[in-house]
Tab-separated table of C-alpha atoms in Angstrom:
chain	number	residue	atom	x	y	z
A	16	UNK	CA	-6.497	8.152	-13.514
A	17	UNK	CA	-6.475	5.939	-10.506
A	18	UNK	CA	-5.046	6.413	-6.966
A	19	UNK	CA	-2.268	3.939	-7.137
A	20	UNK	CA	-1.482	3.930	-3.553
A	21	UNK	CA	-5.151	3.195	-2.461
A	22	UNK	CA	-5.411	0.501	-5.082
A	23	UNK	CA	-2.239	-1.145	-3.880
A	24	UNK	CA	-3.643	-1.271	-0.316
A	25	UNK	CA	-7.175	-2.522	-1.532
A	26	UNK	CA	-5.487	-5.313	-3.511
A	27	UNK	CA	-3.141	-6.377	-0.657
A	28	UNK	CA	-6.039	-6.518	1.835
A	29	UNK	CA	-8.542	-8.346	-0.547
A	30	UNK	CA	-5.785	-10.963	-1.257
A	31	UNK	CA	-4.991	-11.370	2.357
A	32	UNK	CA	-8.468	-12.091	3.469
A	33	UNK	CA	-8.877	-14.571	0.425
A	34	UNK	CA	-11.949	-12.991	-0.930
A	35	UNK	CA	-12.559	-15.373	-3.937
A	36	UNK	CA	-15.943	-13.904	-4.678
A	37	UNK	CA	-14.205	-10.873	-6.220
A	38	UNK	CA	-11.825	-9.349	-8.678
A	39	UNK	CA	-14.248	-9.847	-11.462
A	40	UNK	CA	-17.210	-9.356	-9.188
A	41	UNK	CA	-18.271	-7.317	-6.289
A	42	UNK	CA	-16.091	-4.377	-7.491
A	43	UNK	CA	-17.105	-0.859	-7.099
A	44	UNK	CA	-15.109	2.354	-7.365
A	45	UNK	CA	-15.635	6.013	-7.158
A	46	UNK	CA	-14.019	9.380	-7.937
A	47	UNK	CA	-14.648	13.029	-7.628
A	48	UNK	CA	-16.370	14.509	-10.583
A	49	UNK	CA	-13.756	17.240	-10.713
A	50	UNK	CA	-11.153	15.163	-12.439
A	51	UNK	CA	-10.679	12.974	-9.433
A	52	UNK	CA	-8.743	9.759	-9.287
A	53	UNK	CA	-10.546	6.385	-9.080
A	54	UNK	CA	-10.596	4.745	-5.657
A	55	UNK	CA	-11.876	1.209	-4.991
A	56	UNK	CA	-14.564	0.499	-2.408
A	57	UNK	CA	-14.187	-2.599	-0.035
A	58	UNK	CA	-17.425	-4.471	-0.860
A	59	UNK	CA	-19.143	-7.747	0.068
A	60	UNK	CA	-16.268	-9.548	1.846
A	61	UNK	CA	-18.309	-12.407	3.497
A	62	UNK	CA	-16.056	-14.834	1.586
A	63	UNK	CA	-13.110	-13.492	3.626
A	64	UNK	CA	-11.319	-15.151	6.560
A	65	UNK	CA	-12.395	-18.803	5.418
A	66	UNK	CA	-16.038	-18.541	6.401
A	67	UNK	CA	-17.134	-20.403	3.177
A	68	UNK	CA	-16.282	-23.883	2.143
A	69	UNK	CA	-12.594	-24.429	1.324
A	70	UNK	CA	-12.996	-26.778	-1.669
A	71	UNK	CA	-13.728	-25.927	-5.281
A	72	UNK	CA	-14.999	-23.523	-6.406
A	73	UNK	CA	-14.838	-21.316	-3.230
A	74	UNK	CA	-11.070	-21.809	-2.355
A	75	UNK	CA	-11.297	-19.823	0.654
A	76	UNK	CA	-8.728	-21.613	2.774
A	77	UNK	CA	-5.871	-19.562	4.403
A	78	UNK	CA	-3.343	-21.512	2.108
A	79	UNK	CA	-4.956	-19.984	-1.198
A	80	UNK	CA	-2.420	-18.220	-3.390
A	81	UNK	CA	-4.397	-15.095	-4.133
A	82	UNK	CA	-1.480	-13.518	-6.180
A	83	UNK	CA	-1.934	-16.276	-8.687
A	84	UNK	CA	-5.831	-15.903	-8.410
A	85	UNK	CA	-5.658	-12.161	-9.191
A	86	UNK	CA	-3.137	-12.672	-12.025
A	87	UNK	CA	-5.349	-15.338	-13.706
A	88	UNK	CA	-2.859	-18.184	-13.004
A	89	UNK	CA	-2.779	-21.308	-10.880
A	90	UNK	CA	-5.610	-23.766	-10.146
A	91	UNK	CA	-7.971	-21.755	-8.136
A	92	UNK	CA	-10.380	-20.715	-10.892
A	93	UNK	CA	-13.974	-19.707	-10.275
A	94	UNK	CA	-16.528	-17.040	-11.421
A	95	UNK	CA	-14.280	-14.338	-9.668
A	96	UNK	CA	-11.358	-14.744	-12.035
A	97	UNK	CA	-12.455	-17.142	-14.725
A	98	UNK	CA	-15.486	-17.844	-17.042
A	99	UNK	CA	-17.962	-20.740	-17.001
A	100	UNK	CA	-20.871	-21.838	-14.842
A	101	UNK	CA	-20.179	-25.193	-13.286
A	102	UNK	CA	-16.647	-25.656	-14.582
A	103	UNK	CA	-14.359	-22.613	-14.845
A	104	UNK	CA	-11.395	-21.734	-16.958
A	105	UNK	CA	-9.169	-18.970	-17.791
A	106	UNK	CA	-9.857	-17.668	-21.342
A	107	UNK	CA	-10.203	-14.517	-23.514
A	108	UNK	CA	-13.798	-14.133	-22.160
A	109	UNK	CA	-12.466	-13.830	-18.524
A	110	UNK	CA	-9.137	-11.977	-19.343
A	111	UNK	CA	-10.629	-8.547	-18.349
A	112	UNK	CA	-11.118	-9.709	-14.851
A	113	UNK	CA	-7.501	-9.886	-14.034
A	114	UNK	CA	-6.141	-7.588	-16.729
A	115	UNK	CA	-5.640	-4.350	-14.618
A	116	UNK	CA	-3.695	-6.014	-11.771
A	117	UNK	CA	-1.748	-8.223	-14.113
A	118	UNK	CA	-0.607	-5.142	-16.343
A	119	UNK	CA	0.221	-3.137	-13.272
A	120	UNK	CA	2.287	-6.088	-11.963
A	121	UNK	CA	4.401	-5.885	-15.225
A	122	UNK	CA	5.554	-2.390	-14.089
A	123	UNK	CA	8.547	-2.598	-11.798
A	124	UNK	CA	7.565	0.440	-9.644
A	125	UNK	CA	4.123	-0.825	-8.995
A	126	UNK	CA	5.521	-4.298	-8.317
A	127	UNK	CA	7.772	-2.959	-5.689
A	128	UNK	CA	4.906	-0.802	-4.155
A	129	UNK	CA	2.813	-3.927	-3.935
A	130	UNK	CA	5.545	-5.913	-2.168
A	131	UNK	CA	6.037	-3.000	0.296
A	132	UNK	CA	2.458	-2.630	1.053
A	133	UNK	CA	1.968	-6.403	1.739
A	134	UNK	CA	4.985	-6.470	4.096
A	135	UNK	CA	3.797	-3.308	5.949
A	136	UNK	CA	0.362	-4.815	6.458
A	137	UNK	CA	1.864	-8.152	7.556
A	138	UNK	CA	4.162	-6.340	9.843
A	139	UNK	CA	1.425	-4.154	11.350
A	140	UNK	CA	-2.211	-4.225	11.013
A	141	UNK	CA	-2.577	-7.742	9.876
A	142	UNK	CA	-0.375	-9.296	12.547
A	143	UNK	CA	-2.434	-12.098	14.239
A	144	UNK	CA	-2.624	-10.334	17.611
A	145	UNK	CA	-3.627	-7.112	16.007
A	146	UNK	CA	-6.517	-8.826	14.079
A	147	UNK	CA	-7.558	-10.761	17.139
A	148	UNK	CA	-7.868	-7.674	19.284
A	149	UNK	CA	-9.974	-5.930	16.584
A	150	UNK	CA	-12.093	-9.037	16.291
A	151	UNK	CA	-12.731	-9.079	19.910
A	152	UNK	CA	-13.628	-5.502	20.008
A	153	UNK	CA	-16.233	-5.975	17.127
A	154	UNK	CA	-17.586	-9.142	18.797
A	155	UNK	CA	-18.445	-7.187	21.938
A	156	UNK	CA	-20.471	-4.729	19.924
A	157	UNK	CA	-22.370	-7.207	17.607
A	158	UNK	CA	-23.075	-10.272	19.595
A	159	UNK	CA	-25.950	-8.704	21.464
A	160	UNK	CA	-27.497	-8.015	17.907
A	161	UNK	CA	-27.313	-11.443	16.577
A	162	UNK	CA	-30.844	-12.304	17.848
A	163	UNK	CA	-32.269	-9.640	15.603
A	164	UNK	CA	-31.227	-11.618	12.501
A	165	UNK	CA	-33.238	-14.145	10.650
A	166	UNK	CA	-30.191	-16.372	10.537
A	167	UNK	CA	-29.565	-16.268	14.278
A	168	UNK	CA	-30.996	-19.869	14.997
A	169	UNK	CA	-28.651	-21.408	12.404
A	170	UNK	CA	-25.625	-19.292	13.139
A	171	UNK	CA	-22.979	-21.026	15.283
A	172	UNK	CA	-21.087	-18.030	16.682
A	173	UNK	CA	-18.260	-20.031	18.357
A	174	UNK	CA	-17.405	-22.053	15.249
A	175	UNK	CA	-17.365	-19.063	12.989
A	176	UNK	CA	-15.232	-16.907	15.428
A	177	UNK	CA	-12.833	-19.964	15.898
A	178	UNK	CA	-12.519	-20.098	11.869
A	179	UNK	CA	-11.616	-16.342	11.830
A	180	UNK	CA	-9.091	-16.749	14.530
A	181	UNK	CA	-7.446	-19.837	12.938
A	182	UNK	CA	-7.378	-17.958	9.523
A	183	UNK	CA	-5.736	-14.738	11.105
A	184	UNK	CA	-3.161	-16.840	12.878
A	185	UNK	CA	-2.135	-18.858	9.935
A	186	UNK	CA	-2.626	-16.695	6.843
A	187	UNK	CA	0.511	-14.406	7.168
A	188	UNK	CA	2.989	-17.286	6.628
A	189	UNK	CA	1.313	-18.357	3.451
A	190	UNK	CA	1.179	-14.861	2.105
A	191	UNK	CA	4.911	-14.446	2.752
A	192	UNK	CA	5.562	-17.807	1.088
A	193	UNK	CA	3.505	-16.692	-1.975
A	194	UNK	CA	5.509	-13.402	-2.098
A	195	UNK	CA	8.895	-15.439	-1.931
A	196	UNK	CA	7.829	-17.458	-4.836
A	197	UNK	CA	6.373	-14.553	-6.993
A	198	UNK	CA	9.404	-12.205	-6.300
A	199	UNK	CA	12.091	-14.887	-6.475
A	200	UNK	CA	13.687	-14.462	-3.136
A	201	UNK	CA	13.620	-15.482	0.566
A	202	UNK	CA	12.423	-13.849	3.600
A	203	UNK	CA	14.865	-11.596	5.279
A	204	UNK	CA	14.434	-9.597	8.461
A	205	UNK	CA	14.185	-5.772	7.898
A	206	UNK	CA	14.148	-3.260	10.842
A	207	UNK	CA	13.873	0.405	10.060
A	208	UNK	CA	13.693	2.999	12.832
A	209	UNK	CA	13.826	6.702	13.192
A	210	UNK	CA	15.657	8.831	15.914
A	211	UNK	CA	12.360	10.856	16.684
A	212	UNK	CA	8.857	9.334	17.104
A	213	UNK	CA	7.455	11.856	14.621
A	214	UNK	CA	9.810	10.814	11.889
A	215	UNK	CA	8.468	8.848	8.898
A	216	UNK	CA	9.780	7.252	5.888
A	217	UNK	CA	8.443	5.528	2.635
A	218	UNK	CA	9.321	2.037	1.340
A	219	UNK	CA	9.097	1.833	-2.357
A	220	UNK	CA	6.989	4.976	-2.425
A	221	UNK	CA	4.462	3.606	0.091
A	222	UNK	CA	4.458	5.718	3.341
A	223	UNK	CA	4.901	3.760	6.536
A	224	UNK	CA	2.162	4.463	9.218
A	225	UNK	CA	4.602	4.683	12.111
A	226	UNK	CA	8.194	5.541	12.975
A	227	UNK	CA	9.297	1.990	12.919
A	228	UNK	CA	9.094	-1.040	10.590
A	229	UNK	CA	9.941	-4.353	12.072
A	230	UNK	CA	9.070	-7.133	9.644
A	231	UNK	CA	10.153	-8.991	6.556
A	232	UNK	CA	11.510	-8.163	3.068
A	233	UNK	CA	12.240	-10.521	0.166
A	234	UNK	CA	15.926	-10.881	-0.959
A	235	UNK	CA	17.040	-10.284	-4.463
A	236	UNK	CA	14.589	-7.253	-4.625
A	237	UNK	CA	15.353	-3.599	-4.756
A	238	UNK	CA	14.441	-1.646	-1.645
A	239	UNK	CA	13.877	2.114	-2.104
A	240	UNK	CA	13.619	4.360	1.015
A	241	UNK	CA	12.698	7.928	1.194
A	242	UNK	CA	13.086	9.957	4.545
A	243	UNK	CA	10.007	12.182	5.534
A	244	UNK	CA	11.000	14.723	8.039
A	245	UNK	CA	8.489	15.926	10.641
A	246	UNK	CA	7.899	19.704	11.404
A	247	UNK	CA	10.736	21.191	13.106
A	248	UNK	CA	13.347	18.715	11.812
A	249	UNK	CA	15.397	17.993	8.627
A	250	UNK	CA	16.821	14.927	7.280
A	251	UNK	CA	20.442	14.304	8.263
A	252	UNK	CA	21.426	10.807	7.161
A	253	UNK	CA	20.690	7.062	6.854
A	254	UNK	CA	22.638	4.512	8.807
A	255	UNK	CA	22.606	1.261	7.068
A	256	UNK	CA	23.904	-1.738	9.016
A	257	UNK	CA	26.905	-1.277	11.286
A	258	UNK	CA	28.860	1.424	9.467
A	259	UNK	CA	27.340	2.543	6.166
A	260	UNK	CA	25.909	6.057	5.896
A	261	UNK	CA	23.901	7.450	3.224
A	262	UNK	CA	23.404	11.287	3.055
A	263	UNK	CA	20.557	11.555	0.385
A	264	UNK	CA	16.950	11.453	1.520
A	265	UNK	CA	16.190	8.801	-1.068
A	266	UNK	CA	18.287	5.813	-1.785
A	267	UNK	CA	17.953	2.306	-3.012
A	268	UNK	CA	19.724	-0.950	-2.100
A	269	UNK	CA	19.452	-4.474	-3.366
A	270	UNK	CA	18.552	-6.564	-0.413
A	271	UNK	CA	20.727	-9.715	0.074
A	272	UNK	CA	20.158	-10.530	3.712
A	273	UNK	CA	18.861	-9.165	7.086
A	274	UNK	CA	19.072	-5.373	7.397
A	275	UNK	CA	18.969	-2.757	10.249
A	276	UNK	CA	18.492	0.744	9.085
A	277	UNK	CA	18.089	4.019	10.926
A	278	UNK	CA	16.893	7.418	9.546
A	279	UNK	CA	18.380	10.327	11.421
A	280	UNK	CA	16.750	13.750	11.642
A	281	UNK	CA	18.109	16.795	13.207
A	282	UNK	CA	16.205	19.807	14.625
A	283	UNK	CA	15.660	22.611	12.202
A	284	UNK	CA	13.679	25.721	11.677
A	285	UNK	CA	11.744	23.687	9.148
A	286	UNK	CA	13.571	24.928	6.087
A	287	UNK	CA	17.028	23.835	5.739
A	288	UNK	CA	19.331	26.165	3.741
A	289	UNK	CA	16.233	28.058	2.688
A	290	UNK	CA	18.038	31.267	2.134
A	291	UNK	CA	20.333	29.608	-0.243
A	292	UNK	CA	17.702	27.297	-1.931
A	293	UNK	CA	14.434	29.189	-2.245
A	294	UNK	CA	15.689	31.197	-5.249
A	295	UNK	CA	16.851	28.331	-7.124
A	296	UNK	CA	13.864	26.003	-6.733
A	297	UNK	CA	10.582	27.102	-8.483
A	298	UNK	CA	7.174	25.471	-8.036
A	299	UNK	CA	4.494	26.562	-10.465
A	300	UNK	CA	1.783	27.267	-11.361
A	301	UNK	CA	0.162	28.491	-8.259
A	302	UNK	CA	-2.879	28.063	-7.988
A	303	UNK	CA	-2.670	24.757	-9.862
A	304	UNK	CA	-5.349	22.725	-11.736
A	305	UNK	CA	-3.805	19.684	-13.303
A	306	UNK	CA	-0.078	19.707	-13.457
A	307	UNK	CA	2.451	21.130	-10.914
A	308	UNK	CA	6.054	21.757	-12.112
A	309	UNK	CA	9.091	21.869	-9.847
A	310	UNK	CA	12.343	23.246	-11.303
A	311	UNK	CA	15.837	23.559	-9.813
A	312	UNK	CA	18.369	25.833	-11.413
A	313	UNK	CA	21.048	24.403	-8.995
A	314	UNK	CA	21.545	20.774	-7.842
A	315	UNK	CA	19.338	17.751	-8.848
A	316	UNK	CA	16.016	17.403	-7.157
A	317	UNK	CA	16.070	14.397	-4.893
A	318	UNK	CA	12.469	14.198	-3.797
A	319	UNK	CA	9.148	16.051	-3.910
A	320	UNK	CA	6.591	15.443	-1.232
A	321	UNK	CA	3.078	16.901	-1.017
A	322	UNK	CA	1.316	17.133	2.250
A	323	UNK	CA	-2.305	18.000	2.791
A	324	UNK	CA	-3.664	20.070	5.748
A	325	UNK	CA	-3.587	17.010	7.993
A	326	UNK	CA	0.081	16.374	7.302
A	327	UNK	CA	-0.685	13.256	5.250
A	328	UNK	CA	1.327	12.635	2.080
A	329	UNK	CA	-0.874	12.898	-0.864
A	330	UNK	CA	1.621	12.571	-3.522
A	331	UNK	CA	5.315	11.583	-3.603
A	332	UNK	CA	7.441	11.701	-6.696
A	333	UNK	CA	11.133	10.879	-5.869
A	334	UNK	CA	13.448	11.769	-8.812
A	335	UNK	CA	16.838	12.803	-9.598
A	336	UNK	CA	16.361	15.490	-12.296
A	337	UNK	CA	16.245	19.241	-12.377
A	338	UNK	CA	12.688	19.272	-13.327
A	339	UNK	CA	9.640	17.278	-11.934
A	340	UNK	CA	6.127	17.197	-13.382
A	341	UNK	CA	3.448	16.066	-10.985
A	342	UNK	CA	-0.305	15.589	-11.777
A	343	UNK	CA	-2.460	17.222	-9.157
A	344	UNK	CA	-5.879	16.509	-10.930
A	345	UNK	CA	-6.614	13.746	-8.426
A	346	UNK	CA	-6.176	15.929	-5.256
A	347	UNK	CA	-9.006	17.573	-3.580
A	348	UNK	CA	-9.311	21.254	-3.753
A	349	UNK	CA	-7.424	22.987	-0.938
A	350	UNK	CA	-4.041	24.121	0.338
A	351	UNK	CA	-1.107	21.889	0.291
A	352	UNK	CA	2.593	22.120	1.420
A	353	UNK	CA	5.075	21.071	-1.257
A	354	UNK	CA	8.350	19.960	0.192
A	355	UNK	CA	11.271	19.872	-2.435
A	356	UNK	CA	14.563	18.357	-1.395
A	357	UNK	CA	17.551	19.067	-3.644
A	358	UNK	CA	21.150	18.612	-3.545
A	359	UNK	CA	21.140	22.300	-2.373
A	360	UNK	CA	18.836	21.872	0.574
A	361	UNK	CA	15.087	21.800	1.382
A	362	UNK	CA	12.271	24.196	0.499
A	363	UNK	CA	8.650	24.044	1.578
A	364	UNK	CA	6.023	26.030	-0.298
A	365	UNK	CA	2.209	26.495	0.063
A	366	UNK	CA	0.348	25.555	-3.093
A	367	UNK	CA	-3.379	26.080	-3.743
A	368	UNK	CA	-5.075	23.167	-5.767
A	369	UNK	CA	-8.252	24.307	-7.577
């Protein structure tokens, strides 16, 4: 078992920084010994942000197509994704290095998750001004310590910082271009807002960090959105474009052009229609070890969201069935809130994971 959401974020970030000393090397992962899910560790990223030579076999330029690199395709081949010593190639010997990512990208759900995570990062934490602000804050801390390293006399701080800034400024447009090519569409503007700052939503199963997304999407691709109501609120409807309204918490649309979307929540006691719904939605076993079952004897289940004690989504399994099966063996022991939205309303129940 692996933590798909964490792996998706890990792959998107490593590809963004063009760490070509990786995918088949410099890889570490960990998991809890109590049937935990594997999570990857960000490790040895000195090849990132263009700090090594651009030419073969390093390929660290901000134009490098890392999607191809991690799929075992294209012309950028080195020890990270291929086999050889001086001259590198893709062959059966190196196939294992790109096998996991390539296999996952053959799955439509993961493929959409990966697209969403890339676009969230490009529209948020990896925006050039955000990266520059973070770089400046780090420089302020580490510059005084350069004199303590044996490389200080040969280290040109100004040139390296300039390289990082240039990389951060130019990399996003090339990542978007690579996504366009791979996903077979064109960049379109996508703006998603909520009517309350605490409201959240998920794109293709990946939870958005804030209450707003203002970035890009790739046309000719499916976009799935799931509303996540904050405490004290309940989902009311989605407003799509100027006059289209969707009343289910999860809906999908094939993106053809620019989109403006709003998710509207309304104040609630926290459990919509609970009097009518609680007896027709069952969540069991409780406590749970490996598998959690959710059953509805009434309307179809629209979504199931699991929150930990910090309010963070630990699992999300949207579905349109009357029975859902969710693996919990990768969750840490503790108390969680399971929110079940069905056609009959919303129920939230406490569940203990052992």
